[in-house]
Amino acid sequence: MAKRVLRMQRVKIHRFWRSGIRAVPGTLLVGMVTFVCYGLGLNLTAAGFLYLIIVVLQSLLGDFVSSAIVSIIADLCLNFFFVPPLFSFRVSDSSDTWALIAFLITGLVITRLMTQVRREAETSELHRHEMKLLYELAQRLLALDPDDVVMTKAVGLFREVFQIQAVCLYDGANAELYSDGESRNGLAGRTRAAYISHRDSGDNAVFIRCLRAAGKTTGAIGLDGLHDAELTAGPLTALAAAMLERVRVFRDASHAAAAAQAEVFRGAILDALAHEFKTPLATIVTAAGGLRATGGLRSEQLELAEMAEMEASQLGLLTSRLLRIARLDHEQVKPQLELTDVASLVAQLADQYSKRTDREISLVNEVPSVHVLADCELLRLALRQLLDNACKYSPAGSIIKVAVEQQQESVCLRVWNSGSLVLSSERARIFERFYRGSEARHLAPGTGLGLYVARKIVQAHGGDLDLETDVSEGTSFRLTLPIVSQTL
């Protein structure tokens, strides 16, 4: 605080001496005019008029203090050399006293008015210059390609165009700091602190403002050595906020375009895989069937041929299923609804899985028959996904419980398995596209699409698929669908 007061006092003294120096030409001119007028024997009126001209000229060239000094000196010279009694500051005639007072007041008023006019002209010129610089900066910022280094280039332009000692810009979305120039005032740390506290700050040397978009703080900009901060800080802050928002929008658009391109490539790959897999598998199934039909095979050879045919058929079904899951991932699910008995469908799938896995499938079917409007193939795909997950993430030889029950106007299917639990921090994301839990990634391979697609299918049927959270142990999924009357 004491240093700041001392610095301000030094500034005031410097300004006073600078004004005194500016008054020297006017003072010399007053002396020359006094010498000439006195030598020519001019009267009070003529000399006073010439002195007023000098005061006006001084007001155009100097500041108020220097002009006031010249006015006072001119008034004293007028009194000493041209008002009787001469060579004395006494005034014998009262009218001359008022004339001197009027001269001094007129000189000071002219000085004040001319100083204001000149300051306004300087301010207007400064505004015009700053607007020109802002326009140039905006043009050069818009000309930048929004690539990975655009913010570094933008910060450099801020410093280059406005001749600032140092500039720092903090991007809150990426927690990255971009800077250009050297600052001895801790500009980087103060800029980051301004973003964290959501507070603007600054002093005579450093000016820091938060960047906001849509009512949210998106970053902060710090300017060290900015001239006329009151005029330019606001527009510079607005330009920085607009630039930051432009880069963010470009990044989002680039990610969306990349995702769309990836979807196109994936579709092409899926079609190629469908062709490459299905043709050889069909050939294997045909060849195995042909071997069995030829006869004359020993029992062990016949068993191997049947096994090859069965596994090839199963692999073909699995390939078709995986391709359909992947396509449903980026397509709108449009079920072809027909009356479907959910209880019967669940019983068939439970029987199939009990033969294919070493887990014990325990089916509890409280309703012998319950009908819904559904696409049978899509619904079977969703149910298989739940059963597949239950088998993959449960220990060998464990029990998988499947229950079907009716609840008022809906049918509820529960699939429970022991083993790994879904962490509470991951439950909200378990149905997200490509998301896999931390434990699931270590237990079994997968893509993270199964539950995502299964929920899309169920929701397309007007139902819902949720992870039950009130289970003491194991993992349980609940699938609900609206039921219809058999008469429909």
PDB file of C-alpha atoms in Angstrom, residues 23-190:
ATOM      1  CA  ALA A  23       4.549  26.342 -20.182  1.00  0.00           C
ATOM      2  CA  VAL A  24       8.053  27.555 -21.122  1.00  0.00           C
ATOM      3  CA  PRO A  25       7.264  28.364 -24.828  1.00  0.00           C
ATOM      4  CA  GLY A  26       4.135  30.284 -23.878  1.00  0.00           C
ATOM      5  CA  THR A  27       5.987  32.182 -21.162  1.00  0.00           C
ATOM      6  CA  LEU A  28       8.741  33.165 -23.610  1.00  0.00           C
ATOM      7  CA  LEU A  29       6.134  34.302 -26.113  1.00  0.00           C
ATOM      8  CA  VAL A  30       4.466  36.448 -23.419  1.00  0.00           C
ATOM      9  CA  GLY A  31       7.835  38.056 -22.720  1.00  0.00           C
ATOM     10  CA  MET A  32       8.417  38.829 -26.410  1.00  0.00           C
ATOM     11  CA  VAL A  33       4.940  40.306 -26.833  1.00  0.00           C
ATOM     12  CA  THR A  34       5.417  42.393 -23.678  1.00  0.00           C
ATOM     13  CA  PHE A  35       8.715  43.763 -24.996  1.00  0.00           C
ATOM     14  CA  VAL A  36       7.226  44.656 -28.399  1.00  0.00           C
ATOM     15  CA  CYS A  37       3.984  46.131 -27.051  1.00  0.00           C
ATOM     16  CA  TYR A  38       5.767  48.187 -24.418  1.00  0.00           C
ATOM     17  CA  GLY A  39       8.261  49.457 -26.991  1.00  0.00           C
ATOM     18  CA  LEU A  40       5.457  50.453 -29.355  1.00  0.00           C
ATOM     19  CA  GLY A  41       3.513  52.071 -26.526  1.00  0.00           C
ATOM     20  CA  LEU A  42       0.344  49.980 -27.020  1.00  0.00           C
ATOM     21  CA  ASN A  43      -2.494  50.434 -24.565  1.00  0.00           C
ATOM     22  CA  LEU A  44      -4.126  47.970 -22.185  1.00  0.00           C
ATOM     23  CA  THR A  45      -6.742  46.755 -24.686  1.00  0.00           C
ATOM     24  CA  ALA A  46      -4.329  45.953 -27.508  1.00  0.00           C
ATOM     25  CA  ALA A  47      -1.853  44.219 -25.215  1.00  0.00           C
ATOM     26  CA  GLY A  48      -4.621  42.242 -23.528  1.00  0.00           C
ATOM     27  CA  PHE A  49      -5.922  41.034 -26.904  1.00  0.00           C
ATOM     28  CA  LEU A  50      -2.471  39.776 -27.913  1.00  0.00           C
ATOM     29  CA  TYR A  51      -2.057  38.041 -24.568  1.00  0.00           C
ATOM     30  CA  LEU A  52      -5.413  36.207 -25.103  1.00  0.00           C
ATOM     31  CA  ILE A  53      -4.137  34.944 -28.459  1.00  0.00           C
ATOM     32  CA  ILE A  54      -1.073  33.534 -26.703  1.00  0.00           C
ATOM     33  CA  VAL A  55      -3.298  31.838 -24.072  1.00  0.00           C
ATOM     34  CA  VAL A  56      -5.399  30.222 -26.825  1.00  0.00           C
ATOM     35  CA  LEU A  57      -2.293  28.945 -28.609  1.00  0.00           C
ATOM     36  CA  GLN A  58      -0.922  27.572 -25.371  1.00  0.00           C
ATOM     37  CA  SER A  59      -4.245  25.810 -24.714  1.00  0.00           C
ATOM     38  CA  LEU A  60      -4.022  24.119 -28.112  1.00  0.00           C
ATOM     39  CA  LEU A  61      -0.486  22.864 -27.523  1.00  0.00           C
ATOM     40  CA  GLY A  62      -0.294  22.232 -23.768  1.00  0.00           C
ATOM     41  CA  ASP A  63      -2.422  20.899 -20.933  1.00  0.00           C
ATOM     42  CA  PHE A  64      -4.610  22.795 -18.484  1.00  0.00           C
ATOM     43  CA  VAL A  65      -1.878  23.372 -15.891  1.00  0.00           C
ATOM     44  CA  SER A  66       0.619  24.811 -18.390  1.00  0.00           C
ATOM     45  CA  SER A  67      -2.082  26.977 -19.966  1.00  0.00           C
ATOM     46  CA  ALA A  68      -3.180  28.268 -16.552  1.00  0.00           C
ATOM     47  CA  ILE A  69       0.437  29.188 -15.748  1.00  0.00           C
ATOM     48  CA  VAL A  70       0.722  31.166 -18.986  1.00  0.00           C
ATOM     49  CA  SER A  71      -2.609  32.908 -18.284  1.00  0.00           C
ATOM     50  CA  ILE A  72      -1.473  34.025 -14.833  1.00  0.00           C
ATOM     51  CA  ILE A  73       1.900  35.250 -16.155  1.00  0.00           C
ATOM     52  CA  ALA A  74       0.176  37.181 -18.937  1.00  0.00           C
ATOM     53  CA  ASP A  75      -2.199  38.787 -16.406  1.00  0.00           C
ATOM     54  CA  LEU A  76       0.730  39.820 -14.209  1.00  0.00           C
ATOM     55  CA  CYS A  77       2.626  41.298 -17.186  1.00  0.00           C
ATOM     56  CA  LEU A  78      -0.474  43.178 -18.266  1.00  0.00           C
ATOM     57  CA  ASN A  79      -0.831  44.623 -14.772  1.00  0.00           C
ATOM     58  CA  PHE A  80       2.849  45.506 -14.363  1.00  0.00           C
ATOM     59  CA  PHE A  81       3.583  47.062 -17.758  1.00  0.00           C
ATOM     60  CA  PHE A  82       0.285  48.437 -19.050  1.00  0.00           C
ATOM     61  CA  VAL A  83      -1.951  49.357 -16.074  1.00  0.00           C
ATOM     62  CA  PRO A  84      -1.193  52.658 -14.285  1.00  0.00           C
ATOM     63  CA  PRO A  85       0.775  53.085 -12.144  1.00  0.00           C
ATOM     64  CA  LEU A  86       3.318  51.298 -14.361  1.00  0.00           C
ATOM     65  CA  PHE A  87       5.962  48.941 -12.994  1.00  0.00           C
ATOM     66  CA  SER A  88       3.776  48.234 -10.000  1.00  0.00           C
ATOM     67  CA  PHE A  89       1.168  45.625  -9.166  1.00  0.00           C
ATOM     68  CA  ARG A  90      -1.030  48.345  -7.640  1.00  0.00           C
ATOM     69  CA  VAL A  91      -4.065  49.458  -9.633  1.00  0.00           C
ATOM     70  CA  SER A  92      -5.177  53.091  -9.331  1.00  0.00           C
ATOM     71  CA  ASP A  93      -8.424  52.756 -11.280  1.00  0.00           C
ATOM     72  CA  SER A  94     -11.037  50.222 -10.152  1.00  0.00           C
ATOM     73  CA  SER A  95     -12.116  49.675 -13.750  1.00  0.00           C
ATOM     74  CA  ASP A  96      -8.627  48.440 -14.549  1.00  0.00           C
ATOM     75  CA  THR A  97      -8.904  46.016 -11.631  1.00  0.00           C
ATOM     76  CA  TRP A  98     -12.045  44.512 -13.098  1.00  0.00           C
ATOM     77  CA  ALA A  99     -10.401  44.417 -16.503  1.00  0.00           C
ATOM     78  CA  LEU A 100      -7.520  42.392 -15.102  1.00  0.00           C
ATOM     79  CA  ILE A 101      -9.899  40.036 -13.292  1.00  0.00           C
ATOM     80  CA  ALA A 102     -11.971  39.667 -16.441  1.00  0.00           C
ATOM     81  CA  PHE A 103      -8.807  38.929 -18.446  1.00  0.00           C
ATOM     82  CA  LEU A 104      -7.678  36.263 -15.977  1.00  0.00           C
ATOM     83  CA  ILE A 105     -11.123  34.617 -15.866  1.00  0.00           C
ATOM     84  CA  THR A 106     -11.435  34.736 -19.662  1.00  0.00           C
ATOM     85  CA  GLY A 107      -7.987  33.216 -20.053  1.00  0.00           C
ATOM     86  CA  LEU A 108      -8.732  30.388 -17.619  1.00  0.00           C
ATOM     87  CA  VAL A 109     -12.147  29.670 -19.199  1.00  0.00           C
ATOM     88  CA  ILE A 110     -10.622  29.592 -22.674  1.00  0.00           C
ATOM     89  CA  THR A 111      -7.874  27.350 -21.343  1.00  0.00           C
ATOM     90  CA  ARG A 112     -10.383  24.988 -19.769  1.00  0.00           C
ATOM     91  CA  LEU A 113     -12.624  24.804 -22.835  1.00  0.00           C
ATOM     92  CA  MET A 114      -9.742  24.309 -25.238  1.00  0.00           C
ATOM     93  CA  THR A 115      -8.252  21.618 -23.014  1.00  0.00           C
ATOM     94  CA  GLN A 116     -11.573  19.748 -22.927  1.00  0.00           C
ATOM     95  CA  VAL A 117     -11.968  20.017 -26.694  1.00  0.00           C
ATOM     96  CA  ARG A 118      -8.443  18.749 -27.227  1.00  0.00           C
ATOM     97  CA  ARG A 119      -8.936  15.864 -24.797  1.00  0.00           C
ATOM     98  CA  GLU A 120     -12.179  14.871 -26.499  1.00  0.00           C
ATOM     99  CA  ALA A 121     -10.431  14.982 -29.858  1.00  0.00           C
ATOM    100  CA  GLU A 122      -7.614  12.829 -28.493  1.00  0.00           C
ATOM    101  CA  THR A 123     -10.115  10.403 -26.968  1.00  0.00           C
ATOM    102  CA  SER A 124     -12.025  10.214 -30.241  1.00  0.00           C
ATOM    103  CA  GLU A 125      -8.817   9.551 -32.126  1.00  0.00           C
ATOM    104  CA  LEU A 126      -7.850   6.920 -29.579  1.00  0.00           C
ATOM    105  CA  HIS A 127     -11.259   5.252 -29.950  1.00  0.00           C
ATOM    106  CA  ARG A 128     -10.870   5.233 -33.706  1.00  0.00           C
ATOM    107  CA  HIS A 129      -7.418   3.732 -33.429  1.00  0.00           C
ATOM    108  CA  GLU A 130      -8.544   1.062 -30.948  1.00  0.00           C
ATOM    109  CA  MET A 131     -11.553   0.176 -33.128  1.00  0.00           C
ATOM    110  CA  LYS A 132      -9.199  -0.206 -36.084  1.00  0.00           C
ATOM    111  CA  LEU A 133      -7.008  -2.563 -34.068  1.00  0.00           C
ATOM    112  CA  LEU A 134     -10.040  -4.546 -32.851  1.00  0.00           C
ATOM    113  CA  TYR A 135     -11.299  -4.864 -36.419  1.00  0.00           C
ATOM    114  CA  GLU A 136      -7.882  -6.038 -37.575  1.00  0.00           C
ATOM    115  CA  LEU A 137      -7.659  -8.558 -34.730  1.00  0.00           C
ATOM    116  CA  ALA A 138     -11.168  -9.900 -35.413  1.00  0.00           C
ATOM    117  CA  GLN A 139     -10.340 -10.358 -39.101  1.00  0.00           C
ATOM    118  CA  ARG A 140      -7.117 -12.192 -38.371  1.00  0.00           C
ATOM    119  CA  LEU A 141      -8.769 -14.408 -35.754  1.00  0.00           C
ATOM    120  CA  LEU A 142     -11.545 -15.389 -38.171  1.00  0.00           C
ATOM    121  CA  ALA A 143      -8.947 -16.171 -40.820  1.00  0.00           C
ATOM    122  CA  LEU A 144      -7.340 -18.799 -38.581  1.00  0.00           C
ATOM    123  CA  ASP A 145      -8.143 -22.425 -39.289  1.00  0.00           C
ATOM    124  CA  PRO A 146      -9.596 -23.949 -36.085  1.00  0.00           C
ATOM    125  CA  ASP A 147      -6.942 -26.659 -35.806  1.00  0.00           C
ATOM    126  CA  ASP A 148      -5.120 -28.033 -32.790  1.00  0.00           C
ATOM    127  CA  VAL A 149      -2.845 -24.986 -32.411  1.00  0.00           C
ATOM    128  CA  VAL A 150      -5.417 -22.281 -33.122  1.00  0.00           C
ATOM    129  CA  MET A 151      -5.518 -21.047 -29.511  1.00  0.00           C
ATOM    130  CA  THR A 152      -1.746 -20.634 -29.423  1.00  0.00           C
ATOM    131  CA  LYS A 153      -1.921 -18.625 -32.647  1.00  0.00           C
ATOM    132  CA  ALA A 154      -4.857 -16.575 -31.324  1.00  0.00           C
ATOM    133  CA  VAL A 155      -2.987 -15.612 -28.137  1.00  0.00           C
ATOM    134  CA  GLY A 156      -0.028 -14.542 -30.266  1.00  0.00           C
ATOM    135  CA  LEU A 157      -2.311 -12.319 -32.357  1.00  0.00           C
ATOM    136  CA  PHE A 158      -3.749 -10.645 -29.240  1.00  0.00           C
ATOM    137  CA  ARG A 159      -0.239  -9.701 -28.138  1.00  0.00           C
ATOM    138  CA  GLU A 160       1.014  -8.734 -31.609  1.00  0.00           C
ATOM    139  CA  VAL A 161      -1.873  -6.471 -32.661  1.00  0.00           C
ATOM    140  CA  PHE A 162      -2.203  -4.581 -29.358  1.00  0.00           C
ATOM    141  CA  GLN A 163       1.502  -4.597 -28.477  1.00  0.00           C
ATOM    142  CA  ILE A 164       0.874  -6.214 -25.082  1.00  0.00           C
ATOM    143  CA  GLN A 165       3.737  -7.452 -22.942  1.00  0.00           C
ATOM    144  CA  ALA A 166       2.147 -10.851 -22.198  1.00  0.00           C
ATOM    145  CA  VAL A 167      -1.175 -12.628 -22.807  1.00  0.00           C
ATOM    146  CA  CYS A 168      -2.555 -15.774 -21.132  1.00  0.00           C
ATOM    147  CA  LEU A 169      -5.760 -17.575 -22.052  1.00  0.00           C
ATOM    148  CA  TYR A 170      -7.131 -20.448 -19.955  1.00  0.00           C
ATOM    149  CA  ASP A 171      -9.491 -22.961 -21.599  1.00  0.00           C
ATOM    150  CA  GLY A 172     -11.699 -24.336 -18.833  1.00  0.00           C
ATOM    151  CA  ALA A 173     -13.145 -27.190 -20.944  1.00  0.00           C
ATOM    152  CA  ASN A 174      -9.713 -28.766 -21.515  1.00  0.00           C
ATOM    153  CA  ALA A 175      -7.914 -27.273 -18.481  1.00  0.00           C
ATOM    154  CA  GLU A 176      -5.218 -25.927 -20.813  1.00  0.00           C
ATOM    155  CA  LEU A 177      -3.325 -22.633 -20.540  1.00  0.00           C
ATOM    156  CA  TYR A 178      -2.104 -20.806 -23.642  1.00  0.00           C
ATOM    157  CA  SER A 179       0.367 -17.940 -23.232  1.00  0.00           C
ATOM    158  CA  ASP A 180       2.575 -15.638 -25.266  1.00  0.00           C
ATOM    159  CA  GLY A 181       5.191 -13.194 -23.999  1.00  0.00           C
ATOM    160  CA  GLU A 182       6.878 -12.898 -20.617  1.00  0.00           C
ATOM    161  CA  SER A 183       5.177 -11.540 -17.516  1.00  0.00           C
ATOM    162  CA  ARG A 184       6.806 -10.657 -14.200  1.00  0.00           C
ATOM    163  CA  ASN A 185       3.444 -10.352 -12.469  1.00  0.00           C
ATOM    164  CA  GLY A 186       2.477 -14.051 -12.265  1.00  0.00           C
ATOM    165  CA  LEU A 187      -0.004 -13.708 -15.124  1.00  0.00           C
ATOM    166  CA  ALA A 188      -0.452 -17.454 -15.754  1.00  0.00           C
ATOM    167  CA  GLY A 189      -1.286 -18.331 -12.153  1.00  0.00           C
ATOM    168  CA  ARG A 190      -3.575 -15.340 -11.731  1.00  0.00           C
TER     169      ARG A 190
END
